[in-house]
mmCIF file of C-alpha atoms and ligand atoms in Angstrom:
data_model
loop_
_atom_site.group_PDB
_atom_site.id
_atom_site.type_symbol
_atom_site.label_atom_id
_atom_site.label_comp_id
_atom_site.label_asym_id
_atom_site.label_seq_id
_atom_site.Cartn_x
_atom_site.Cartn_y
_atom_site.Cartn_z
ATOM 1 C CA MET A 180 -0.925 59.662 223.074
ATOM 2 C CA PRO A 181 0.870 59.481 226.474
ATOM 3 C CA ASN A 182 -1.452 58.224 229.154
ATOM 4 C CA LEU A 183 -1.395 59.368 232.781
ATOM 5 C CA LEU A 184 -3.341 57.836 235.631
ATOM 6 C CA ILE A 185 -3.984 60.337 238.421
ATOM 7 C CA LEU A 186 -4.699 58.973 241.893
ATOM 8 C CA ALA A 187 -5.139 62.072 244.049
ATOM 9 C CA GLY A 188 -5.969 60.161 247.249
ATOM 10 C CA ASP A 189 -6.897 61.744 250.571
ATOM 11 C CA GLY A 190 -6.443 64.929 252.609
ATOM 12 C CA ILE A 191 -4.418 67.521 250.718
ATOM 13 C CA GLY A 192 -3.821 64.992 247.888
ATOM 14 C CA PRO A 193 -6.746 66.253 245.753
ATOM 15 C CA GLU A 194 -5.883 69.893 246.578
ATOM 16 C CA VAL A 195 -2.285 69.698 245.359
ATOM 17 C CA MET A 196 -3.264 67.450 242.440
ATOM 18 C CA ALA A 197 -5.757 70.076 241.243
ATOM 19 C CA GLU A 198 -2.761 72.353 240.587
ATOM 20 C CA VAL A 199 -0.900 69.587 238.749
ATOM 21 C CA LYS A 200 -3.959 69.129 236.526
ATOM 22 C CA LYS A 201 -3.780 72.829 235.654
ATOM 23 C CA VAL A 202 -0.087 72.403 234.786
ATOM 24 C CA ILE A 203 -0.877 69.382 232.585
ATOM 25 C CA GLY A 204 -3.599 71.477 230.937
ATOM 26 C CA TRP A 205 -1.016 74.175 230.225
ATOM 27 C CA PHE A 206 1.360 71.694 228.584
ATOM 28 C CA ASN A 207 -1.542 70.226 226.582
ATOM 29 C CA GLY A 208 -2.314 73.724 225.318
ATOM 30 C CA ASN A 209 1.340 74.144 224.335
ATOM 31 C CA GLY A 210 2.148 71.214 222.123
ATOM 32 C CA MET A 211 1.797 68.160 224.343
ATOM 33 C CA ASP A 212 -1.101 65.711 224.385
ATOM 34 C CA PHE A 213 -1.457 63.909 227.682
ATOM 35 C CA GLU A 214 -4.512 61.759 228.110
ATOM 36 C CA VAL A 215 -5.507 61.839 231.772
ATOM 37 C CA GLU A 216 -7.602 59.338 233.646
ATOM 38 C CA GLU A 217 -8.470 59.615 237.340
ATOM 39 C CA ASP A 218 -9.268 57.029 239.966
ATOM 40 C CA LEU A 219 -9.263 56.378 243.699
ATOM 41 C CA VAL A 220 -6.568 55.203 246.122
ATOM 42 C CA GLY A 221 -6.281 55.175 249.908
ATOM 43 C CA GLY A 222 -9.067 56.055 252.302
ATOM 44 C CA CYS A 223 -11.374 57.351 249.569
ATOM 45 C CA ALA A 224 -11.026 54.014 247.725
ATOM 46 C CA TYR A 225 -11.805 52.174 250.956
ATOM 47 C CA ASP A 226 -14.951 54.289 251.400
ATOM 48 C CA ALA A 227 -16.045 53.528 247.821
ATOM 49 C CA HIS A 228 -14.977 49.892 247.388
ATOM 50 C CA GLY A 229 -13.839 48.568 250.785
ATOM 51 C CA GLN A 230 -10.281 48.274 249.407
ATOM 52 C CA ALA A 231 -7.340 50.700 249.482
ATOM 53 C CA VAL A 232 -6.935 50.159 245.762
ATOM 54 C CA SER A 233 -9.364 48.116 243.663
ATOM 55 C CA ASP A 234 -8.373 45.480 241.103
ATOM 56 C CA ALA A 235 -9.858 47.676 238.362
ATOM 57 C CA THR A 236 -7.671 50.623 239.434
ATOM 58 C CA MET A 237 -4.624 48.340 239.559
ATOM 59 C CA GLU A 238 -5.361 47.240 235.996
ATOM 60 C CA LYS A 239 -5.434 50.891 234.877
ATOM 61 C CA ALA A 240 -2.151 51.536 236.719
ATOM 62 C CA LEU A 241 -0.530 48.594 234.941
ATOM 63 C CA GLN A 242 -1.668 49.963 231.563
ATOM 64 C CA ALA A 243 -0.741 53.616 232.202
ATOM 65 C CA ASP A 244 2.478 55.171 230.932
ATOM 66 C CA ALA A 245 2.861 56.781 234.346
ATOM 67 C CA VAL A 246 0.893 57.059 237.591
ATOM 68 C CA LEU A 247 0.732 60.329 239.533
ATOM 69 C CA LEU A 248 -0.236 59.952 243.175
ATOM 70 C CA GLY A 249 -1.183 62.667 245.685
ATOM 71 C CA ALA A 250 -1.218 61.284 249.235
ATOM 72 C CA VAL A 251 -3.144 58.713 251.232
ATOM 73 C CA GLY A 252 -4.364 58.335 254.796
ATOM 74 C CA GLY A 253 -5.825 60.336 257.626
ATOM 75 C CA PRO A 254 -7.461 59.940 261.040
ATOM 76 C CA LYS A 255 -10.792 58.958 259.482
ATOM 77 C CA TRP A 256 -9.291 55.570 258.538
ATOM 78 C CA ASP A 257 -7.165 54.934 261.630
ATOM 79 C CA LYS A 258 -9.408 52.059 262.713
ATOM 80 C CA VAL A 259 -10.000 50.232 259.418
ATOM 81 C CA PRO A 260 -8.600 46.660 259.166
ATOM 82 C CA TYR A 261 -4.828 46.508 258.627
ATOM 83 C CA GLU A 262 -4.998 44.882 255.145
ATOM 84 C CA VAL A 263 -7.225 47.635 253.765
ATOM 85 C CA ARG A 264 -5.659 50.643 255.511
ATOM 86 C CA PRO A 265 -4.952 53.529 253.086
ATOM 87 C CA GLU A 266 -1.173 52.859 252.963
ATOM 88 C CA ALA A 267 -1.902 49.328 251.709
ATOM 89 C CA GLY A 268 -3.011 50.909 248.410
ATOM 90 C CA LEU A 269 0.357 52.559 247.984
ATOM 91 C CA LEU A 270 2.244 49.393 248.891
ATOM 92 C CA ARG A 271 0.217 47.341 246.418
ATOM 93 C CA LEU A 272 0.914 49.836 243.638
ATOM 94 C CA ARG A 273 4.655 49.706 244.363
ATOM 95 C CA LYS A 274 4.626 45.907 244.571
ATOM 96 C CA ASP A 275 2.420 45.065 241.577
ATOM 97 C CA LEU A 276 4.178 47.580 239.333
ATOM 98 C CA GLU A 277 7.507 46.134 240.579
ATOM 99 C CA LEU A 278 8.931 49.567 241.279
ATOM 100 C CA PHE A 279 12.411 48.681 242.503
ATOM 101 C CA ALA A 280 14.098 52.070 242.055
ATOM 102 C CA ASN A 281 13.109 55.006 244.228
ATOM 103 C CA LEU A 282 14.464 58.389 243.132
ATOM 104 C CA ARG A 283 14.588 61.150 245.703
ATOM 105 C CA PRO A 284 16.138 64.397 244.499
ATOM 106 C CA ALA A 285 17.365 66.838 247.112
ATOM 107 C CA LYS A 286 17.614 70.150 245.360
ATOM 108 C CA CYS A 287 17.921 73.440 247.168
ATOM 109 C CA PHE A 288 16.231 76.411 245.543
ATOM 110 C CA ASP A 289 18.313 79.512 246.283
ATOM 111 C CA ALA A 290 15.274 81.450 247.468
ATOM 112 C CA LEU A 291 14.713 78.812 250.171
ATOM 113 C CA ALA A 292 18.319 78.208 251.270
ATOM 114 C CA ASP A 293 17.577 79.791 254.648
ATOM 115 C CA PHE A 294 14.940 77.109 255.340
ATOM 116 C CA SER A 295 17.591 74.417 255.517
ATOM 117 C CA SER A 296 18.787 73.174 258.876
ATOM 118 C CA LEU A 297 22.312 73.761 257.538
ATOM 119 C CA LYS A 298 24.089 77.031 256.793
ATOM 120 C CA ARG A 299 23.234 78.693 253.486
ATOM 121 C CA GLU A 300 26.721 78.207 252.009
ATOM 122 C CA LEU A 301 26.539 74.440 252.566
ATOM 123 C CA VAL A 302 23.248 74.006 250.673
ATOM 124 C CA GLU A 303 23.103 76.845 248.142
ATOM 125 C CA GLY A 304 23.099 75.204 244.687
ATOM 126 C CA LEU A 305 22.721 71.708 246.171
ATOM 127 C CA ASP A 306 21.417 69.202 243.614
ATOM 128 C CA ILE A 307 21.777 65.542 244.558
ATOM 129 C CA LEU A 308 19.781 62.443 243.728
ATOM 130 C CA ILE A 309 19.390 59.480 246.041
ATOM 131 C CA VAL A 310 18.595 56.211 244.260
ATOM 132 C CA ARG A 311 17.193 53.763 246.802
ATOM 133 C CA GLU A 312 16.516 50.059 246.192
ATOM 134 C CA LEU A 313 12.828 49.724 247.043
ATOM 135 C CA THR A 314 11.645 46.118 246.787
ATOM 136 C CA GLY A 315 14.377 44.075 248.509
ATOM 137 C CA GLY A 316 16.602 44.057 251.563
ATOM 138 C CA VAL A 317 15.729 43.882 255.219
ATOM 139 C CA TYR A 318 12.161 45.200 254.877
ATOM 140 C CA PHE A 319 11.148 42.133 252.855
ATOM 141 C CA GLY A 320 13.693 39.366 253.614
ATOM 142 C CA GLU A 321 12.527 36.127 255.272
ATOM 143 C CA PRO A 322 12.497 35.002 258.026
ATOM 144 C CA LYS A 323 10.854 38.056 259.493
ATOM 145 C CA GLU A 324 9.316 37.268 262.851
ATOM 146 C CA ILE A 325 9.324 37.540 266.615
ATOM 147 C CA ARG A 326 10.022 34.099 268.106
ATOM 148 C CA ASP A 327 9.121 33.044 271.619
ATOM 149 C CA LEU A 328 12.221 31.363 273.027
ATOM 150 C CA GLY A 329 10.227 29.747 275.833
ATOM 151 C CA ASN A 330 12.486 31.073 278.611
ATOM 152 C CA GLY A 331 10.755 34.373 279.064
ATOM 153 C CA GLN A 332 12.736 35.819 276.153
ATOM 154 C CA ARG A 333 11.595 36.651 272.658
ATOM 155 C CA ARG A 334 13.816 36.999 269.591
ATOM 156 C CA ALA A 335 13.106 39.464 266.784
ATOM 157 C CA ILE A 336 14.459 38.586 263.357
ATOM 158 C CA ASP A 337 14.653 40.637 260.178
ATOM 159 C CA THR A 338 16.667 39.327 257.272
ATOM 160 C CA GLN A 339 18.832 41.511 255.062
ATOM 161 C CA VAL A 340 19.032 39.702 251.736
ATOM 162 C CA TYR A 341 20.105 40.801 248.239
ATOM 163 C CA ASP A 342 20.610 38.770 245.061
ATOM 164 C CA THR A 343 23.049 39.815 242.343
ATOM 165 C CA TYR A 344 20.316 40.817 239.875
ATOM 166 C CA GLU A 345 18.691 43.176 242.383
ATOM 167 C CA ILE A 346 21.956 45.050 242.875
ATOM 168 C CA GLU A 347 22.761 45.026 239.164
ATOM 169 C CA ARG A 348 19.482 46.614 238.138
ATOM 170 C CA ILE A 349 19.511 49.385 240.773
ATOM 171 C CA ALA A 350 23.176 50.149 240.040
ATOM 172 C CA SER A 351 22.341 50.394 236.321
ATOM 173 C CA VAL A 352 19.572 52.916 237.047
ATOM 174 C CA ALA A 353 21.978 55.008 239.134
ATOM 175 C CA PHE A 354 24.699 54.986 236.449
ATOM 176 C CA GLU A 355 22.207 55.827 233.684
ATOM 177 C CA LEU A 356 20.863 58.770 235.674
ATOM 178 C CA ALA A 357 24.373 59.993 236.497
ATOM 179 C CA ARG A 358 25.133 60.149 232.771
ATOM 180 C CA VAL A 359 22.490 62.831 232.295
ATOM 181 C CA ARG A 360 23.592 64.717 235.423
ATOM 182 C CA ASP A 361 27.140 65.310 236.692
ATOM 183 C CA ASN A 362 28.282 61.759 235.811
ATOM 184 C CA ARG A 363 29.231 60.731 239.357
ATOM 185 C CA VAL A 364 27.858 57.864 241.490
ATOM 186 C CA CYS A 365 28.657 57.193 245.133
ATOM 187 C CA SER A 366 27.577 53.721 246.305
ATOM 188 C CA MET A 367 26.885 53.332 250.034
ATOM 189 C CA GLU A 368 26.757 50.099 252.064
ATOM 190 C CA LYS A 369 28.292 48.594 255.213
ATOM 191 C CA ARG A 370 30.752 46.078 253.762
ATOM 192 C CA ASN A 371 32.821 46.295 256.952
ATOM 193 C CA VAL A 372 30.104 44.512 258.999
ATOM 194 C CA MET A 373 27.524 43.062 256.559
ATOM 195 C CA ARG A 374 27.891 40.298 253.967
ATOM 196 C CA SER A 375 25.175 41.988 251.905
ATOM 197 C CA GLY A 376 27.422 45.072 251.903
ATOM 198 C CA VAL A 377 30.329 43.026 250.518
ATOM 199 C CA LEU A 378 28.175 41.674 247.677
ATOM 200 C CA TRP A 379 26.656 45.113 247.035
ATOM 201 C CA ASN A 380 30.119 46.628 246.713
ATOM 202 C CA GLU A 381 31.374 43.864 244.390
ATOM 203 C CA VAL A 382 28.337 43.905 242.108
ATOM 204 C CA VAL A 383 28.239 47.715 241.777
ATOM 205 C CA THR A 384 31.956 47.670 240.947
ATOM 206 C CA GLN A 385 31.406 44.951 238.311
ATOM 207 C CA VAL A 386 28.432 46.721 236.675
ATOM 208 C CA HIS A 387 30.548 49.861 236.506
ATOM 209 C CA LYS A 388 33.475 48.002 234.928
ATOM 210 C CA ASP A 389 31.279 46.169 232.403
ATOM 211 C CA ARG A 390 28.963 48.927 231.201
ATOM 212 C CA PHE A 391 29.536 52.327 232.784
ATOM 213 C CA GLY A 392 33.282 52.931 232.803
ATOM 214 C CA ASP A 393 32.663 56.527 231.652
ATOM 215 C CA VAL A 394 30.871 57.354 234.938
ATOM 216 C CA GLN A 395 32.932 58.250 238.009
ATOM 217 C CA LEU A 396 32.268 55.714 240.797
ATOM 218 C CA SER A 397 33.163 56.003 244.478
ATOM 219 C CA HIS A 398 32.211 53.881 247.501
ATOM 220 C CA MET A 399 31.450 55.059 251.027
ATOM 221 C CA LEU A 400 30.326 53.278 254.172
ATOM 222 C CA ALA A 401 26.702 54.261 254.767
ATOM 223 C CA ASP A 402 27.331 55.701 258.248
ATOM 224 C CA ALA A 403 30.147 57.868 256.890
ATOM 225 C CA GLY A 404 27.762 58.823 254.072
ATOM 226 C CA GLY A 405 25.260 60.081 256.646
ATOM 227 C CA MET A 406 27.948 62.270 258.179
ATOM 228 C CA GLN A 407 29.121 63.573 254.820
ATOM 229 C CA LEU A 408 25.539 64.422 253.816
ATOM 230 C CA VAL A 409 25.275 66.915 256.668
ATOM 231 C CA ARG A 410 28.941 68.019 256.588
ATOM 232 C CA ALA A 411 29.453 68.696 252.870
ATOM 233 C CA PRO A 412 26.400 67.573 250.882
ATOM 234 C CA LYS A 413 27.458 69.276 247.654
ATOM 235 C CA GLN A 414 30.254 66.694 247.142
ATOM 236 C CA PHE A 415 27.602 64.215 245.895
ATOM 237 C CA ASP A 416 25.816 63.841 242.577
ATOM 238 C CA VAL A 417 24.005 60.451 242.567
ATOM 239 C CA ILE A 418 24.003 58.232 245.671
ATOM 240 C CA VAL A 419 22.927 54.596 245.241
ATOM 241 C CA THR A 420 22.110 52.511 248.261
ATOM 242 C CA ASP A 421 19.892 49.728 249.611
ATOM 243 C CA ASN A 422 16.358 49.900 250.959
ATOM 244 C CA LEU A 423 17.141 50.486 254.642
ATOM 245 C CA PHE A 424 20.043 52.922 254.262
ATOM 246 C CA GLY A 425 18.191 54.642 251.423
ATOM 247 C CA ASP A 426 15.146 55.156 253.608
ATOM 248 C CA MET A 427 17.206 57.015 256.187
ATOM 249 C CA LEU A 428 19.694 58.802 253.951
ATOM 250 C CA SER A 429 16.970 60.148 251.657
ATOM 251 C CA ASP A 430 15.143 61.647 254.637
ATOM 252 C CA VAL A 431 18.371 63.216 255.893
ATOM 253 C CA ALA A 432 19.022 64.668 252.436
ATOM 254 C CA ALA A 433 15.422 65.890 252.204
ATOM 255 C CA MET A 434 15.782 68.062 255.259
ATOM 256 C CA LEU A 435 18.795 69.797 253.741
ATOM 257 C CA THR A 436 16.412 71.498 251.356
ATOM 258 C CA GLY A 437 13.801 72.919 253.735
ATOM 259 C CA SER A 438 10.070 72.211 253.590
ATOM 260 C CA LEU A 439 8.313 68.876 253.157
ATOM 261 C CA GLY A 440 6.021 70.696 250.737
ATOM 262 C CA MET A 441 8.886 70.949 248.214
ATOM 263 C CA LEU A 442 9.994 67.322 247.833
ATOM 264 C CA PRO A 443 9.086 65.168 244.817
ATOM 265 C CA SER A 444 9.866 61.491 244.216
ATOM 266 C CA ALA A 445 9.716 58.855 241.518
ATOM 267 C CA SER A 446 9.608 55.071 241.725
ATOM 268 C CA LEU A 447 10.602 53.178 238.590
ATOM 269 C CA GLY A 448 10.338 49.559 237.427
ATOM 270 C CA ALA A 449 12.076 47.604 234.696
ATOM 271 C CA PRO A 450 11.898 48.850 231.082
ATOM 272 C CA ASP A 451 9.052 47.348 229.050
ATOM 273 C CA ALA A 452 10.420 44.848 226.512
ATOM 274 C CA ALA A 453 8.426 46.371 223.627
ATOM 275 C CA THR A 454 8.447 50.111 224.346
ATOM 276 C CA GLY A 455 11.503 50.527 226.577
ATOM 277 C CA ARG A 456 9.353 52.620 228.912
ATOM 278 C CA ARG A 457 9.629 51.861 232.611
ATOM 279 C CA LYS A 458 6.585 51.392 234.835
ATOM 280 C CA ALA A 459 6.555 54.515 236.986
ATOM 281 C CA LEU A 460 4.844 56.137 239.942
ATOM 282 C CA TYR A 461 5.415 59.794 240.799
ATOM 283 C CA GLU A 462 4.389 61.246 244.151
ATOM 284 C CA PRO A 463 5.298 63.981 246.611
ATOM 285 C CA VAL A 464 7.227 62.804 249.669
ATOM 286 C CA HIS A 465 4.709 64.367 252.055
ATOM 287 C CA GLY A 466 1.558 62.707 253.379
ATOM 288 C CA SER A 467 -2.068 63.789 253.405
ATOM 289 C CA ALA A 468 -1.482 66.536 256.014
ATOM 290 C CA PRO A 469 -4.868 66.244 257.767
ATOM 291 C CA ASP A 470 -3.952 69.221 259.974
ATOM 292 C CA ILE A 471 -4.244 71.607 256.992
ATOM 293 C CA ALA A 472 -6.526 69.644 254.619
ATOM 294 C CA GLY A 473 -9.446 71.620 253.233
ATOM 295 C CA GLN A 474 -7.919 74.973 254.178
ATOM 296 C CA ALA A 475 -6.260 75.876 250.849
ATOM 297 C CA LYS A 476 -2.921 76.103 252.665
ATOM 298 C CA ALA A 477 -1.079 73.133 251.127
ATOM 299 C CA ASN A 478 2.014 73.761 249.048
ATOM 300 C CA PRO A 479 1.460 72.123 245.629
ATOM 301 C CA ILE A 480 5.126 72.375 244.559
ATOM 302 C CA ALA A 481 6.178 68.850 245.678
ATOM 303 C CA CYS A 482 3.389 67.386 243.548
ATOM 304 C CA ILE A 483 4.135 69.712 240.622
ATOM 305 C CA LEU A 484 7.838 68.800 240.764
ATOM 306 C CA SER A 485 6.814 65.115 240.808
ATOM 307 C CA PHE A 486 5.076 65.774 237.480
ATOM 308 C CA ALA A 487 8.314 67.419 236.260
ATOM 309 C CA MET A 488 10.064 64.137 237.113
ATOM 310 C CA ALA A 489 7.423 62.281 235.080
ATOM 311 C CA LEU A 490 8.132 64.560 232.109
ATOM 312 C CA ARG A 491 11.836 63.790 232.418
ATOM 313 C CA TYR A 492 11.846 60.078 233.228
ATOM 314 C CA SER A 493 8.682 58.707 231.587
ATOM 315 C CA PHE A 494 8.106 61.008 228.632
ATOM 316 C CA ASP A 495 11.622 61.929 227.549
ATOM 317 C CA ALA A 496 10.608 65.590 227.835
ATOM 318 C CA GLY A 497 13.631 66.949 229.678
ATOM 319 C CA GLU A 498 13.212 70.424 228.220
ATOM 320 C CA ALA A 499 9.627 70.657 229.441
ATOM 321 C CA ALA A 500 10.766 69.423 232.866
ATOM 322 C CA ASP A 501 13.519 72.057 232.971
ATOM 323 C CA ARG A 502 11.014 74.714 232.006
ATOM 324 C CA LEU A 503 8.604 73.685 234.775
ATOM 325 C CA GLU A 504 11.386 73.592 237.366
ATOM 326 C CA ARG A 505 12.583 77.023 236.226
ATOM 327 C CA ALA A 506 9.036 78.379 236.568
ATOM 328 C CA VAL A 507 8.913 77.091 240.173
ATOM 329 C CA GLU A 508 12.311 78.639 240.860
ATOM 330 C CA GLN A 509 11.207 81.997 239.424
ATOM 331 C CA VAL A 510 7.990 82.072 241.435
ATOM 332 C CA LEU A 511 9.932 81.380 244.625
ATOM 333 C CA ALA A 512 12.527 84.011 243.719
ATOM 334 C CA GLN A 513 9.698 86.543 243.364
ATOM 335 C CA GLY A 514 8.771 85.843 246.986
ATOM 336 C CA THR A 515 5.529 83.941 246.338
ATOM 337 C CA ARG A 516 5.100 81.631 249.326
ATOM 338 C CA THR A 517 2.544 79.186 250.680
ATOM 339 C CA ALA A 518 2.228 79.195 254.486
ATOM 340 C CA ASP A 519 4.859 76.459 254.996
ATOM 341 C CA LEU A 520 7.461 78.675 253.278
ATOM 342 C CA ILE A 521 6.889 81.780 255.364
ATOM 343 C CA GLY A 522 9.997 82.244 257.473
ATOM 344 C CA PRO A 523 10.570 84.202 260.676
ATOM 345 C CA ALA A 524 10.640 87.408 258.602
ATOM 346 C CA GLY A 525 6.897 86.941 257.991
ATOM 347 C CA GLY A 526 4.866 87.807 254.908
ATOM 348 C CA THR A 527 1.450 87.011 253.504
ATOM 349 C CA PRO A 528 1.014 83.446 252.298
ATOM 350 C CA VAL A 529 -0.736 82.598 249.050
ATOM 351 C CA SER A 530 -3.263 79.766 248.756
ATOM 352 C CA THR A 531 -2.646 76.416 247.066
ATOM 353 C CA ALA A 532 -4.473 77.597 243.925
ATOM 354 C CA GLN A 533 -2.659 80.956 243.866
ATOM 355 C CA MET A 534 0.692 79.132 243.957
ATOM 356 C CA GLY A 535 -0.423 76.919 241.057
ATOM 357 C CA ASP A 536 -1.621 79.962 239.096
ATOM 358 C CA ALA A 537 1.653 81.803 239.701
ATOM 359 C CA ILE A 538 3.628 78.836 238.333
ATOM 360 C CA ILE A 539 1.403 78.662 235.262
ATOM 361 C CA ALA A 540 1.755 82.403 234.678
ATOM 362 C CA GLU A 541 5.522 81.957 234.830
ATOM 363 C CA LEU A 542 5.376 79.023 232.391
ATOM 364 C CA GLY A 543 3.491 81.297 230.012
ATOM 365 C CA ARG A 544 6.078 84.076 230.370
ATOM 366 C CA ALA A 545 8.892 81.664 229.538
ATOM 367 C CA ALA A 546 7.014 80.475 226.422
HETATM 368 P P1 NAD B 990 2.426 64.676 256.512
HETATM 369 O O1 NAD B 990 3.538 64.675 255.513
HETATM 370 O O2 NAD B 990 1.080 64.494 256.010
HETATM 371 O O3 NAD B 990 2.498 66.048 257.358
HETATM 372 C C1 NAD B 990 3.589 66.417 258.183
HETATM 373 C C2 NAD B 990 3.559 67.952 258.424
HETATM 374 O O4 NAD B 990 3.964 68.619 257.228
HETATM 375 C C3 NAD B 990 2.159 68.477 258.744
HETATM 376 O O5 NAD B 990 2.272 69.508 259.685
HETATM 377 C C4 NAD B 990 1.661 68.996 257.421
HETATM 378 O O6 NAD B 990 0.728 70.048 257.541
HETATM 379 C C5 NAD B 990 2.942 69.472 256.753
HETATM 380 N N1 NAD B 990 2.857 69.323 255.293
HETATM 381 C C6 NAD B 990 2.913 68.148 254.599
HETATM 382 N N2 NAD B 990 2.764 68.381 253.290
HETATM 383 C C7 NAD B 990 2.601 69.712 253.152
HETATM 384 C C8 NAD B 990 2.388 70.552 252.015
HETATM 385 N N3 NAD B 990 2.312 70.069 250.761
HETATM 386 N N4 NAD B 990 2.235 71.875 252.236
HETATM 387 C C9 NAD B 990 2.321 72.378 253.465
HETATM 388 N N5 NAD B 990 2.530 71.638 254.580
HETATM 389 C C10 NAD B 990 2.664 70.317 254.415
HETATM 390 O O7 NAD B 990 2.796 63.530 257.583
HETATM 391 P P2 NAD B 990 1.940 63.007 258.837
HETATM 392 O O8 NAD B 990 1.226 64.146 259.482
HETATM 393 O O9 NAD B 990 2.897 62.207 259.614
HETATM 394 O O10 NAD B 990 0.876 62.015 258.212
HETATM 395 C C11 NAD B 990 -0.465 62.372 257.905
HETATM 396 C C12 NAD B 990 -1.142 61.219 257.174
HETATM 397 O O11 NAD B 990 -0.467 61.015 255.916
HETATM 398 C C13 NAD B 990 -1.070 59.892 257.910
HETATM 399 O O12 NAD B 990 -2.279 59.203 257.707
HETATM 400 C C14 NAD B 990 0.082 59.158 257.240
HETATM 401 O O13 NAD B 990 -0.048 57.765 257.336
HETATM 402 C C15 NAD B 990 -0.080 59.630 255.815
HETATM 403 N N6 NAD B 990 1.164 59.597 255.015
HETATM 404 C C16 NAD B 990 1.004 59.278 253.702
HETATM 405 C C17 NAD B 990 2.093 59.307 252.857
HETATM 406 C C18 NAD B 990 1.866 59.023 251.407
HETATM 407 O O14 NAD B 990 0.746 59.060 250.947
HETATM 408 N N7 NAD B 990 2.910 58.779 250.633
HETATM 409 C C19 NAD B 990 3.367 59.664 253.335
HETATM 410 C C20 NAD B 990 3.489 60.014 254.685
HETATM 411 C C21 NAD B 990 2.371 59.992 255.517
#
């Protein structure tokens, strides 16, 4: 029986996760059999245990087939010690599960094309996937410090460092994903000014030659990639890039699609030797939105689409994922909108629960 650990977290996390639980319930009533366990992460875990994620919760996360996370943080915990701040729970999950591949789809639903910062024709039908290396590079490389030079100057040092195996494994994820999409990968780095970019380029090229010759590979300098993402984003299928460039490029791509309430993500680890299943954490891109928490205004779609990613990437249930994504698309096409999706033309927003119910009704219609 597939096992899901739900960590709803803080703020709107539990509100949007409540709708995901309804969706899981629907799938369980229609042929699937997810076993769901729930636990605490973030500020609520700090309140209960004095830690942003407890060892017992970590153990459950390590055993689960997939972890679904809502959001963590909020003003209530602004003053707690740094090591136990809510975000530390998220970082520990990513680190201990060794989630090195971050998947950020940027998909534009036609009904929301006018929410993009770009013109409708540039984003209509957009469907790209950014694969970002998540555990290496300049955010983690040593030395990482601010040195006092003793002459009134200080020197800040961050170290960009990548080993061959780190590039090989993220490139492999990107090529594998491309095979079940439009079969194209664009690798982005800065080989013109960075040694890590030279190695990145060489290793991606080698992995392609050795194992993925059937996939179309192109290379682009990351700054040019940023320009192309806002000039002609539909030219891309899968983009693979390092931690730093991926952080920025995935946020740029996200805004092409409109609201923060619509963006899912997945973080994957290495395949398990026995089962072949990757450790995985699925979460919406947005935070805990304290400004709207408790008001039934949150859009649950980002969290619901994160569950669709879990169906696709952890449970080999691509058809169920397609069906859920189609239900979301239909509901949006019918004009059902949470407050964040109400444009200048106005309209009456639905609540978080009403959006979840509308998606479930649509799932039922498609059955
Ligand atoms: P946020 O993403 O929580 O909110 C930014 C804006 O978007 C707010 O106006 C919010 O109301 C709106 N918004 C976000 N999600 C929405 C949704 N589903 N439906 C409708 N509107 C939505 O970012 P923030 O305000 O910078 O951060 C708030 C807290 O969340 C902070 O404590 C921050 O550290 C934390 N945070 C957590 C995560 C995470 O858990 N992965 C990510 C980002 C921020």
